[in-house]
Coordinates of C-alpha atoms in Angstrom, one line a residue:
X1312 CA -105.4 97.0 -109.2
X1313 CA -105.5 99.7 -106.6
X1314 CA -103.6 102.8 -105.8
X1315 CA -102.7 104.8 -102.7
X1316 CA -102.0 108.7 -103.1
X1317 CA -100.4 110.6 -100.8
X1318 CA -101.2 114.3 -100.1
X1319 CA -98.8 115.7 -97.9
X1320 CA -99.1 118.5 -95.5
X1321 CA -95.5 119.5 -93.9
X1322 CA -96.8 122.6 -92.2
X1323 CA -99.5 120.4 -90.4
X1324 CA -97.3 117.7 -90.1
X1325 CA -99.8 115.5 -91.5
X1326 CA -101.4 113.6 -94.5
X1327 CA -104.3 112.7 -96.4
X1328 CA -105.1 109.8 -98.6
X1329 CA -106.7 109.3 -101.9
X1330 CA -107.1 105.7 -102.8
X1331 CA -109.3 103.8 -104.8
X1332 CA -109.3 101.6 -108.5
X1333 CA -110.1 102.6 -111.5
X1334 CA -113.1 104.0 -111.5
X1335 CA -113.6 105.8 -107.8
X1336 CA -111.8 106.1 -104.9
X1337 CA -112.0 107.3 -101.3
X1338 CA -110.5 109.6 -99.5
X1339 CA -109.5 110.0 -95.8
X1340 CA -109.0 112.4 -93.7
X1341 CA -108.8 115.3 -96.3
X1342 CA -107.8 119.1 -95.5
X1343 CA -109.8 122.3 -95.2
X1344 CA -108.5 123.3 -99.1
X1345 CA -110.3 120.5 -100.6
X1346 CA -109.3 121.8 -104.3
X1347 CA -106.1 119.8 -104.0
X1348 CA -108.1 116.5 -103.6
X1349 CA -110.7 117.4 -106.1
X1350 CA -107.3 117.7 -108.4
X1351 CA -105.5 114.5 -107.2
X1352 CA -108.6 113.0 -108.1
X1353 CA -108.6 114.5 -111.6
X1354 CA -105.4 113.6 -112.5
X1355 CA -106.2 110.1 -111.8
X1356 CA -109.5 110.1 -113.5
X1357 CA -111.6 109.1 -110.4
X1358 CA -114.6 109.8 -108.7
X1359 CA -114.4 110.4 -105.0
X1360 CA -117.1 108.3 -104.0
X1361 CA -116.6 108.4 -100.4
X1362 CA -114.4 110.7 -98.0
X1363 CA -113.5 109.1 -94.7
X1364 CA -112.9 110.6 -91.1
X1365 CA -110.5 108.6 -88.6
X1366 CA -112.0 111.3 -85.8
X1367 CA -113.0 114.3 -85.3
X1368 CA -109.3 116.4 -85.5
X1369 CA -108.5 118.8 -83.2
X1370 CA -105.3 119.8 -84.6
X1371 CA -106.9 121.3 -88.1
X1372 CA -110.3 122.2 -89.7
X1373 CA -111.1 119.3 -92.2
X1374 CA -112.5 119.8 -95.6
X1375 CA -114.4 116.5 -95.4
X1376 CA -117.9 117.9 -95.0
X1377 CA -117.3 120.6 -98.1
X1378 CA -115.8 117.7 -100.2
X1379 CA -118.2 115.1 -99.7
X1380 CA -121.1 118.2 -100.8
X1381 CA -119.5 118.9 -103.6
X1382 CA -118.5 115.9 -105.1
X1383 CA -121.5 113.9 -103.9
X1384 CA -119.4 111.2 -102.0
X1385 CA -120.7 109.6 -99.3
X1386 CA -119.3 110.8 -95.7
X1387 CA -117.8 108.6 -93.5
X1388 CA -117.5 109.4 -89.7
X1389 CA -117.6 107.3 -86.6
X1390 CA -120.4 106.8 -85.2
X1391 CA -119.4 107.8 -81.5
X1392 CA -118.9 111.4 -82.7
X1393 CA -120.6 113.7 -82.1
X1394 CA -121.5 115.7 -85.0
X1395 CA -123.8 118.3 -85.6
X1396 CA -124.3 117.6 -89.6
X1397 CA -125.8 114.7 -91.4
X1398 CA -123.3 111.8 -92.3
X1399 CA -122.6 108.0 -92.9
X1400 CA -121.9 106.8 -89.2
X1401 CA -119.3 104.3 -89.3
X1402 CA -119.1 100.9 -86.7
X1403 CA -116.7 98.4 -86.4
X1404 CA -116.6 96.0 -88.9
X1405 CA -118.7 98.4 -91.0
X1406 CA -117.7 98.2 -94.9
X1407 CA -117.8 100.6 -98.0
X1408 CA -117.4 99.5 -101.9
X1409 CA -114.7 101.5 -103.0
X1410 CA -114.3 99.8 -106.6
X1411 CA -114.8 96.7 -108.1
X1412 CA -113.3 94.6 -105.5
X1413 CA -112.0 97.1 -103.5
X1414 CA -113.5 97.6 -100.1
X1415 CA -113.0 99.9 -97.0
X1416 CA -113.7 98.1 -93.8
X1417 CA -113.8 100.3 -90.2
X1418 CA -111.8 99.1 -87.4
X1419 CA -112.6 100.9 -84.0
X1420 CA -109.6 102.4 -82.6
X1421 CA -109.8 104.1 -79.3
X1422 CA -107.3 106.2 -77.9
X1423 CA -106.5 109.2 -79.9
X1424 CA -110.2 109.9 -79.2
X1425 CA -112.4 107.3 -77.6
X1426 CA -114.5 106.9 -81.2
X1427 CA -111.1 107.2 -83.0
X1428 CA -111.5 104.8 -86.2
X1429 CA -109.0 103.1 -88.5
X1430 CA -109.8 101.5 -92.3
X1431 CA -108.6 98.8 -93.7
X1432 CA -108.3 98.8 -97.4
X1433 CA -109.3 95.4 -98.7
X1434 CA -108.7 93.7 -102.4
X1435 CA -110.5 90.6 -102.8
X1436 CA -111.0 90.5 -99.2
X1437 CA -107.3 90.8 -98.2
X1438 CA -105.7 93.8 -96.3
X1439 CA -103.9 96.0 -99.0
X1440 CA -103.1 99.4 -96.9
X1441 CA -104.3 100.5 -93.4
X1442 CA -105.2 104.4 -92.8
X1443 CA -104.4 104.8 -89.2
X1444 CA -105.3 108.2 -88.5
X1445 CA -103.8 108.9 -85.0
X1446 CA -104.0 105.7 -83.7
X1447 CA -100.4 103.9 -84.5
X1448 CA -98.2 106.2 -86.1
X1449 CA -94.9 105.4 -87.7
X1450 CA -92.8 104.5 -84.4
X1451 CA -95.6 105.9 -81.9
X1452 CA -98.8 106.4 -81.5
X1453 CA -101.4 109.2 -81.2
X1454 CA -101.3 111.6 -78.0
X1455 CA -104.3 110.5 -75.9
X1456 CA -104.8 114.3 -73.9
X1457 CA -106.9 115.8 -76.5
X1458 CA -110.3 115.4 -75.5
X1459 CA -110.2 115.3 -71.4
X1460 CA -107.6 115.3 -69.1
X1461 CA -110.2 113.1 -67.0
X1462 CA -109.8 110.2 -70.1
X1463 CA -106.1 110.7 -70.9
X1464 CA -105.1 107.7 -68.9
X1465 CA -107.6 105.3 -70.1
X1466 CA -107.5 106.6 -73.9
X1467 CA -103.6 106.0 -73.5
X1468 CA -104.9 102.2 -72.1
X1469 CA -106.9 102.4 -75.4
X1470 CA -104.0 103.6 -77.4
X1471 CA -102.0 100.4 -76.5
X1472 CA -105.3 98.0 -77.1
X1473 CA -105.6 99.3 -80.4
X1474 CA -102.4 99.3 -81.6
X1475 CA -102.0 95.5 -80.5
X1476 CA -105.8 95.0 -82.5
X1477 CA -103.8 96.6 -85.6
X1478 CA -101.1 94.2 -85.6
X1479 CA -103.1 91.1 -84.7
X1480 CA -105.6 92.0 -87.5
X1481 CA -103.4 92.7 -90.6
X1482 CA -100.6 91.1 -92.2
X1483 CA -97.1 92.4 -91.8
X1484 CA -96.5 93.6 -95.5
X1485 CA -99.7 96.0 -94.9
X1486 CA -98.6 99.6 -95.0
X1487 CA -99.4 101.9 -92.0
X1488 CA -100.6 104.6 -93.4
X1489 CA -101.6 107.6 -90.4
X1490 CA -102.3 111.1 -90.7
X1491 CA -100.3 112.5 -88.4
X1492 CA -96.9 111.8 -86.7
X1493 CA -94.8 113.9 -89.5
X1494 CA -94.2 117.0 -87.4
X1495 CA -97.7 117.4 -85.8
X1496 CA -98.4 117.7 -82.3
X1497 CA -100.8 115.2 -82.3
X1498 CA -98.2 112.6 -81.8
X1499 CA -97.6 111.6 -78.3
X1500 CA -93.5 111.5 -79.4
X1501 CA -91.5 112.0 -82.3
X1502 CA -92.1 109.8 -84.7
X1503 CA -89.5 108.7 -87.3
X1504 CA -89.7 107.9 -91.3
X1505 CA -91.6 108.5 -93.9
X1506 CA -93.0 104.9 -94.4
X1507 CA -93.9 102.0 -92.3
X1508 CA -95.8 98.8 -92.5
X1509 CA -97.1 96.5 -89.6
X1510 CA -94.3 94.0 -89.3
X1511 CA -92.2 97.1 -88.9
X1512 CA -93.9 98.9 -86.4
X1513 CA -94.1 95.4 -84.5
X1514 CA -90.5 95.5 -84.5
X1515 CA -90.0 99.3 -83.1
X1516 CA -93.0 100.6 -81.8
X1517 CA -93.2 100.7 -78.0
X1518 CA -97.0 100.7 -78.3
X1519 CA -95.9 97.1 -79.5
X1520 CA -93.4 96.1 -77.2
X1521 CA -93.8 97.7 -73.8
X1522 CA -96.6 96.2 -71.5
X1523 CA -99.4 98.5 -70.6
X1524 CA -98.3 99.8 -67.9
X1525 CA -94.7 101.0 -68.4
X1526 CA -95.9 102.3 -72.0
X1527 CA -98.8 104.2 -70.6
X1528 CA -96.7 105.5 -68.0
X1529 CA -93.7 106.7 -70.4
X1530 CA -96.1 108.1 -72.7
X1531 CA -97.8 110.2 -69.9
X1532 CA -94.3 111.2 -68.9
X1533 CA -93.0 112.5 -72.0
X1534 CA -96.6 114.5 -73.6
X1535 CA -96.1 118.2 -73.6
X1536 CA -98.4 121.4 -74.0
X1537 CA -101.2 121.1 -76.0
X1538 CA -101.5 123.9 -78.9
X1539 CA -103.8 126.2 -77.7
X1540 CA -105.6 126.8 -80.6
X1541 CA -106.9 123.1 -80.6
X1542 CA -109.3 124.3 -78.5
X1543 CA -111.3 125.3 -81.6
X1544 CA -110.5 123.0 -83.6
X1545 CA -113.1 120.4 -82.9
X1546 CA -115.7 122.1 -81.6
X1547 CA -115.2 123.7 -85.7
X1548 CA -115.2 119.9 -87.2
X1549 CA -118.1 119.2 -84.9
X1550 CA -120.2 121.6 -85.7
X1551 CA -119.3 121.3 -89.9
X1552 CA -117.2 123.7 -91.2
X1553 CA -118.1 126.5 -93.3
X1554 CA -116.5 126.5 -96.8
X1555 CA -112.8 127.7 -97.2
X1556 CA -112.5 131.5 -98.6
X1557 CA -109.0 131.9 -100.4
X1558 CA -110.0 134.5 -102.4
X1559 CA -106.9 137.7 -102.3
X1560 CA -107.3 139.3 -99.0
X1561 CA -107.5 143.4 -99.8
X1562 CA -104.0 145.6 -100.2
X1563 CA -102.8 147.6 -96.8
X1564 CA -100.4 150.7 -97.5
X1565 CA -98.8 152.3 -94.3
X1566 CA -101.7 153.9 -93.0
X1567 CA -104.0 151.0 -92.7
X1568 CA -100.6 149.3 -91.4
X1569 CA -100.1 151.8 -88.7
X1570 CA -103.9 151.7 -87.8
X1571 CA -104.2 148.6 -87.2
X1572 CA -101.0 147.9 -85.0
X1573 CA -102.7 150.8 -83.3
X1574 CA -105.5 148.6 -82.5
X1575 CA -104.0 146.4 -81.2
X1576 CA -104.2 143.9 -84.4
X1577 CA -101.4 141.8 -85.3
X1578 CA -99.2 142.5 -88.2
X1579 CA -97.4 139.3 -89.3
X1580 CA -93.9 140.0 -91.5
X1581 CA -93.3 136.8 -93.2
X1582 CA -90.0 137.2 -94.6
X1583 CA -87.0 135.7 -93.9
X1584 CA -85.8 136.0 -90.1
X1585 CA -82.6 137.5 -91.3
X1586 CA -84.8 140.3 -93.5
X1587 CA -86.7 141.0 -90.9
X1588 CA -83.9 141.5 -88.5
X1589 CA -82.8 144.1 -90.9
X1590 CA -86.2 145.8 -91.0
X1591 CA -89.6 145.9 -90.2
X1592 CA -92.3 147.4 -89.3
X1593 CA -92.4 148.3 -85.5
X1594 CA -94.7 146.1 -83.6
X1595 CA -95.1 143.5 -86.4
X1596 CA -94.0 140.1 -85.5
X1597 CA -91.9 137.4 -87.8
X1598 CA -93.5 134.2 -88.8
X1599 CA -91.3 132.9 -91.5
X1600 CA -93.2 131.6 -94.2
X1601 CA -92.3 128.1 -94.2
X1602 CA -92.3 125.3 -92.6
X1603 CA -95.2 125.0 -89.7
X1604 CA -95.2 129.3 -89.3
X1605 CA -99.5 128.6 -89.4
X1606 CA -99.6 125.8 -86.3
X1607 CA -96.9 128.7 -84.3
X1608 CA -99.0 131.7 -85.2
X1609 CA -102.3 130.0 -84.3
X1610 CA -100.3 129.1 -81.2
X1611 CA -99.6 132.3 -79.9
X1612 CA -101.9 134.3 -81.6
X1613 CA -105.1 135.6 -79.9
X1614 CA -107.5 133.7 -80.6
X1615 CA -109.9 135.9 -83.1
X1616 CA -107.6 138.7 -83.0
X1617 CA -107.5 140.1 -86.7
X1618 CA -104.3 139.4 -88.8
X1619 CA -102.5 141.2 -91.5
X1620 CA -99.9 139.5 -93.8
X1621 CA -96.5 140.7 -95.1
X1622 CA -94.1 139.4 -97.4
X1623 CA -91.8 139.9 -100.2
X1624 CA -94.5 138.7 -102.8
X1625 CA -98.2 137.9 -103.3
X1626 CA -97.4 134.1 -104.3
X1627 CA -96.2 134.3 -100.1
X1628 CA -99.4 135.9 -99.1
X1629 CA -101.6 133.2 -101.0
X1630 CA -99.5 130.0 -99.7
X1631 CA -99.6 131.2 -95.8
X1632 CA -103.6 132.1 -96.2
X1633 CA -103.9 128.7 -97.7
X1634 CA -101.9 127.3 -94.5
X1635 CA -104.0 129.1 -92.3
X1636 CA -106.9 128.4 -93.4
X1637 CA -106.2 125.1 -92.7
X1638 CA -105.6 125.6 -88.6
X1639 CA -109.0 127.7 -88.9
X1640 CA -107.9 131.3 -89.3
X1641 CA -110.0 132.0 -92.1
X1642 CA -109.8 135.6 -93.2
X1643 CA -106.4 137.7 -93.5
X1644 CA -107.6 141.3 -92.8
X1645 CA -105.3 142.8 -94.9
X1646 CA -101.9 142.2 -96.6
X1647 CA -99.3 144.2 -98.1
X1648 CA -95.9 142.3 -100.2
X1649 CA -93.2 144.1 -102.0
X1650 CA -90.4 146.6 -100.2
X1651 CA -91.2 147.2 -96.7
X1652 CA -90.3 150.7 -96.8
X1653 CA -93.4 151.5 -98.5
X1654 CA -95.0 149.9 -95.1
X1655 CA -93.7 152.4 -93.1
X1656 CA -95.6 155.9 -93.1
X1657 CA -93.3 159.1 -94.4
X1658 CA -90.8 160.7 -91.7
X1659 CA -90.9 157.1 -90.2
X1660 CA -88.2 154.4 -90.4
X1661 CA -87.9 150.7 -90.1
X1662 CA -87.3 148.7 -87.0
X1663 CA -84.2 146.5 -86.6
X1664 CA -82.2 144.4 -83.9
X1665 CA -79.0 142.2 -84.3
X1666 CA -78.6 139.0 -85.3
X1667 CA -75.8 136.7 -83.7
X1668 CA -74.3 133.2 -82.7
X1669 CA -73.6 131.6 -79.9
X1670 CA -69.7 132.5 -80.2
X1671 CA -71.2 135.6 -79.8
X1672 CA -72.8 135.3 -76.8
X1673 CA -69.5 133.5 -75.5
X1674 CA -67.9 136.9 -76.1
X1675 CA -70.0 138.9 -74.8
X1676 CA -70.2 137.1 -71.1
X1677 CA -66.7 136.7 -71.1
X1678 CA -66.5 141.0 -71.3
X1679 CA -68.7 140.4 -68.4
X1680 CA -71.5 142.2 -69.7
X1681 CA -74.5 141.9 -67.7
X1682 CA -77.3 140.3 -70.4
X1683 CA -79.9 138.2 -69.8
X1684 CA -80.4 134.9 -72.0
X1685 CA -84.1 133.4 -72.5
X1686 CA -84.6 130.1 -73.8
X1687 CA -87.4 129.5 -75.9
X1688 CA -87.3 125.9 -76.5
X1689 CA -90.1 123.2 -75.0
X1690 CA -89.4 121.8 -72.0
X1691 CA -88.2 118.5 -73.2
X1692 CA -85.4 120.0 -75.0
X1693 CA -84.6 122.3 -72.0
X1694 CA -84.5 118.7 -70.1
X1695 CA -81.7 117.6 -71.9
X1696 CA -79.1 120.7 -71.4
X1697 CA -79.5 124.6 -71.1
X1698 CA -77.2 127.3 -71.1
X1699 CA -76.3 128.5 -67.3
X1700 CA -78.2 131.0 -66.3
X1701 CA -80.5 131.1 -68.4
X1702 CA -84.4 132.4 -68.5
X1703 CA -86.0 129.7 -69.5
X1704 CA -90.1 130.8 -71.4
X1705 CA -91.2 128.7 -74.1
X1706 CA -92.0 130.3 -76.9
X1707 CA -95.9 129.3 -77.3
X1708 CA -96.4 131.2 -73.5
X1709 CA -93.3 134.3 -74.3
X1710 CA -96.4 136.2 -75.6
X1711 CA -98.5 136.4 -72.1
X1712 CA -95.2 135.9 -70.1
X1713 CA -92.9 139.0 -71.4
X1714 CA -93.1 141.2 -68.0
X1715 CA -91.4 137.8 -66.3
X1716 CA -88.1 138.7 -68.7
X1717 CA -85.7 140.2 -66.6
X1718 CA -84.5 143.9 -67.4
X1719 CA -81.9 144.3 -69.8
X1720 CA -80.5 143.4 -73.1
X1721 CA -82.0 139.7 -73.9
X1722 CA -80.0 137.1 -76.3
X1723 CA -82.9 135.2 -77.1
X1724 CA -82.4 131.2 -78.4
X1725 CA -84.2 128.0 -79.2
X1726 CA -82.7 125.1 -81.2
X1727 CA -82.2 126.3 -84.6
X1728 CA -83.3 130.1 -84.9
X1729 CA -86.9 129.8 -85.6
X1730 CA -88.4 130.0 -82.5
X1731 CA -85.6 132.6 -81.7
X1732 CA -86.6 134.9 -84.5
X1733 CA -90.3 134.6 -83.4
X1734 CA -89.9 135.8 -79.8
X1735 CA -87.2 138.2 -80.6
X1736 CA -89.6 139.9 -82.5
X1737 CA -92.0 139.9 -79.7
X1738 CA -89.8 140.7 -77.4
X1739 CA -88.8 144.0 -80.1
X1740 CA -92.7 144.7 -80.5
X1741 CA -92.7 145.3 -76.8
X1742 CA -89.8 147.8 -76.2
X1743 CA -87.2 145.1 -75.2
X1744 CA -83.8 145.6 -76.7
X1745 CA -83.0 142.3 -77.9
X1746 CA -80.7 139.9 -79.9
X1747 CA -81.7 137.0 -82.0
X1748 CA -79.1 134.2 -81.6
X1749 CA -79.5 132.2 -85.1
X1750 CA -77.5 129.6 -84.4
X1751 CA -77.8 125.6 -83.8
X1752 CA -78.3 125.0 -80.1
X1753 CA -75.0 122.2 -80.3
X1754 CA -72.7 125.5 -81.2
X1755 CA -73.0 126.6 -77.4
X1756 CA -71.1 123.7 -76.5
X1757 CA -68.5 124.7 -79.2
X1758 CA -68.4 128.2 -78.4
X1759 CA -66.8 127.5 -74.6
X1760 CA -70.4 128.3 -73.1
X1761 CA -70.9 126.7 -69.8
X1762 CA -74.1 124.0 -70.0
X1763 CA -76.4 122.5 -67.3
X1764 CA -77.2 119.1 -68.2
X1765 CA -80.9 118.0 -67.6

């Protein structure tokens, strides 16, 4: 008998496998905290003998090279990447005992990456489970325009060759098991579900029923900015990644606060949206805690630029380091949890702005008052109806773009309040008097505002 674990990474938006028999297991595509493997493993009362790459990811820092040192497993990677460590390069067709009868076997799947690889999972030489990495996802596949935006086309070619090799190779029952496609930008579209197998995904995934041509050419239509911090990202997995540090970053109190917002630092309030809203520390910027906060700050962030950490409690502090360890910002300078008036130097006070809806905003333009509204959402949700009017920055560029923000008080929006509360914060560090609209983006309709269809 074999088993398939999942380890699940909602921040990410992606997942990991453990899988194996009895005795050992492998497992594929692991993340940077490889202590939650090494656990999964113990629970089960297996020994990783082999850890897996699909590709080299550019989307997080991979705990494969650590896990595979310190557990002895052999390490898997393609053998058309190109890696700066010593490894196990991987062909097609190429195939690893897992367990008594239990066998990995590497199927080359271009087009996330042209050395992108996908394993089979074979018991007693039939397909049990199929790790997909970003190849076919659940209802889409893998963005192609990671590498080279001279090889996007032809990896997106590749993308559709590979997913028809998936589904002409395995049987319909076979789960499709990928690593990303559950919130990541990795995936060339949304993808839908928790769970898929092949006969499913050869019922609804256009990789499966488009010809080449109109599915290459809808899927370069509808990609969108690439993260800018996946710039480091594989150049990191590359060149093998230094073990993860998670150890307590040291205590700030409001001087060390104020000195390094002074040098230009950034100070990251992790709290609630509406708590920060209420107060913080001038200059600081909101990240809520939750949720993908770690892919959004290594968005915007600098890249290099120092980062210390507030929040309501140390147990916060420890789960976003964790998070951001994983997207390769390694070290929080400092940190500081408990009431954020002790963040705050004596004689000074908290920051604050309002928070509001979209009813709100419907008031306050039919006063007449003269404000300007920004939207923060991606183009693609722009494309489908924006407020007249409206300034239109995403929030991933607000941070280099804030002197294109007209003067004035600015209601700030995106979708759901997220994004909102991120920019308004920016938008508050930088002198702007500003209002965070926390509202879901179908109330505007509702509220009498006056929409622009896309």
């Amino acid at each position: 008998m074999f088993f398939v674990d999942t380890l699940e990474f909602e921040g990410l938006g992606n997942r990991s496998y453990l899988a194996g028999g009895p005795d050992a297991a492998v497992v594929v595509d692991p993340p940077r905290d490889i202590d939650q493997v090494i656990a999964a493993a113990a629970r089960r009362g297996v020994r990783i003998a082999s850890v897996a790459e699909t590709h080299v990811h550019n989307d997080y820092v991979t705990g494969g090279l650590e896990l595979a040192r310190v557990t002895g497993a052999r390490y898997l990677v393609p053998a058309g990447a190109h890696v700066s460590f010593a490894r196990t390069p991987v062909a097609d067709g190429d195939t690893v005992t897992v367990d008594e009868g239990l066998v990995l076997r590497a199927l080359t799947t271009p087009g996330h990456t042209p050395h992108h690889t996908s394993y089979v999972l074979e018991e007693d030489g039939r397909g049990v489970a199929a790790f997909t990495g970003g190849s076919l996802l659940i209802g889409t596949v893998g963005r192609p325009d990671l590498v080279e935006p001279r090889l996007t086309e032809r990896l997106a070619r590749a993308q559709h060759a590979s997913a028809h090799r998936l589904a002409d190779t395995l049987d319909d029952e076979v789960p499709v098991l990928p690593t990303h496609g559950f919130g990541s930008f990795c995936s060339s579209s949304r993808a839908g579900g928790g769970a898929s197998t092949i006969g499913k995904e050869r019922e609804t995934n256009d990789a499966l029923n488009l010809d080449v041509d109109t599915f290459v050419a809808q899927m370069l239509a509808g990609l969108e900015d690439v993260p800018a911090y996946y710039a480091h990202m594989g150049p990191a997995n590359a060149a093998g990644p230094a073990p993860v540090d998670l150890t307590p970053p040291g205590r700030a109190d409001a001087e060390e606060i104020a000195s390094r917002l002074a040098a230009g630092e950034w100070v990251v309030d992790l709290r609630s949206r509406t708590a920060f809203a209420e107060g913080h520390v001038a200059g600081s910027f909101n990240f809520e805690g939750e949720g993908n906060f770690a892919t959004y700050l290594a968005w915007l962030i600098p890249w290099g630029k120092p980062v210390t950490l507030l929040a309501d409690t140390p147990e916060q502090i420890t789960d976003a380091q964790r998070e951001l360890a994983r997207v390769g910002i390694d070290r929080p300078a400092a940190a500081a949890t408990g009431d954020p008036a002790d963040w705050v130097r004596k004689g000074e006070r908290l920051a604050s702005f309002p928070r509001a809806r979209f009813a709100d905003l419907a008031d306050v333009r039919e006063r007449g008052d003269d404000v300007v509204v920004l939207d923060v959402r991606r183009d693609s949700e722009r494309a489908g109806g924006y407020l007249d009017g409206s300034v239109h920055i995403p929030v991933h560029e607000l941070h280099g773009r804030i002197g294109e923000v007209p003067s004035g008080t600015v209601w700030v929006h995106c979708a759901g309040g997220m994004r909102a509360a991120i920019a308004a914060s920016l938008l508050d560090g930088a002198g702007r008097d500003v209002v965070a609209v926390d509202d879901g983006f179908e109330a505007a309709a509702d509220a009498g505002l006056s929409l622009t269809s896309g």
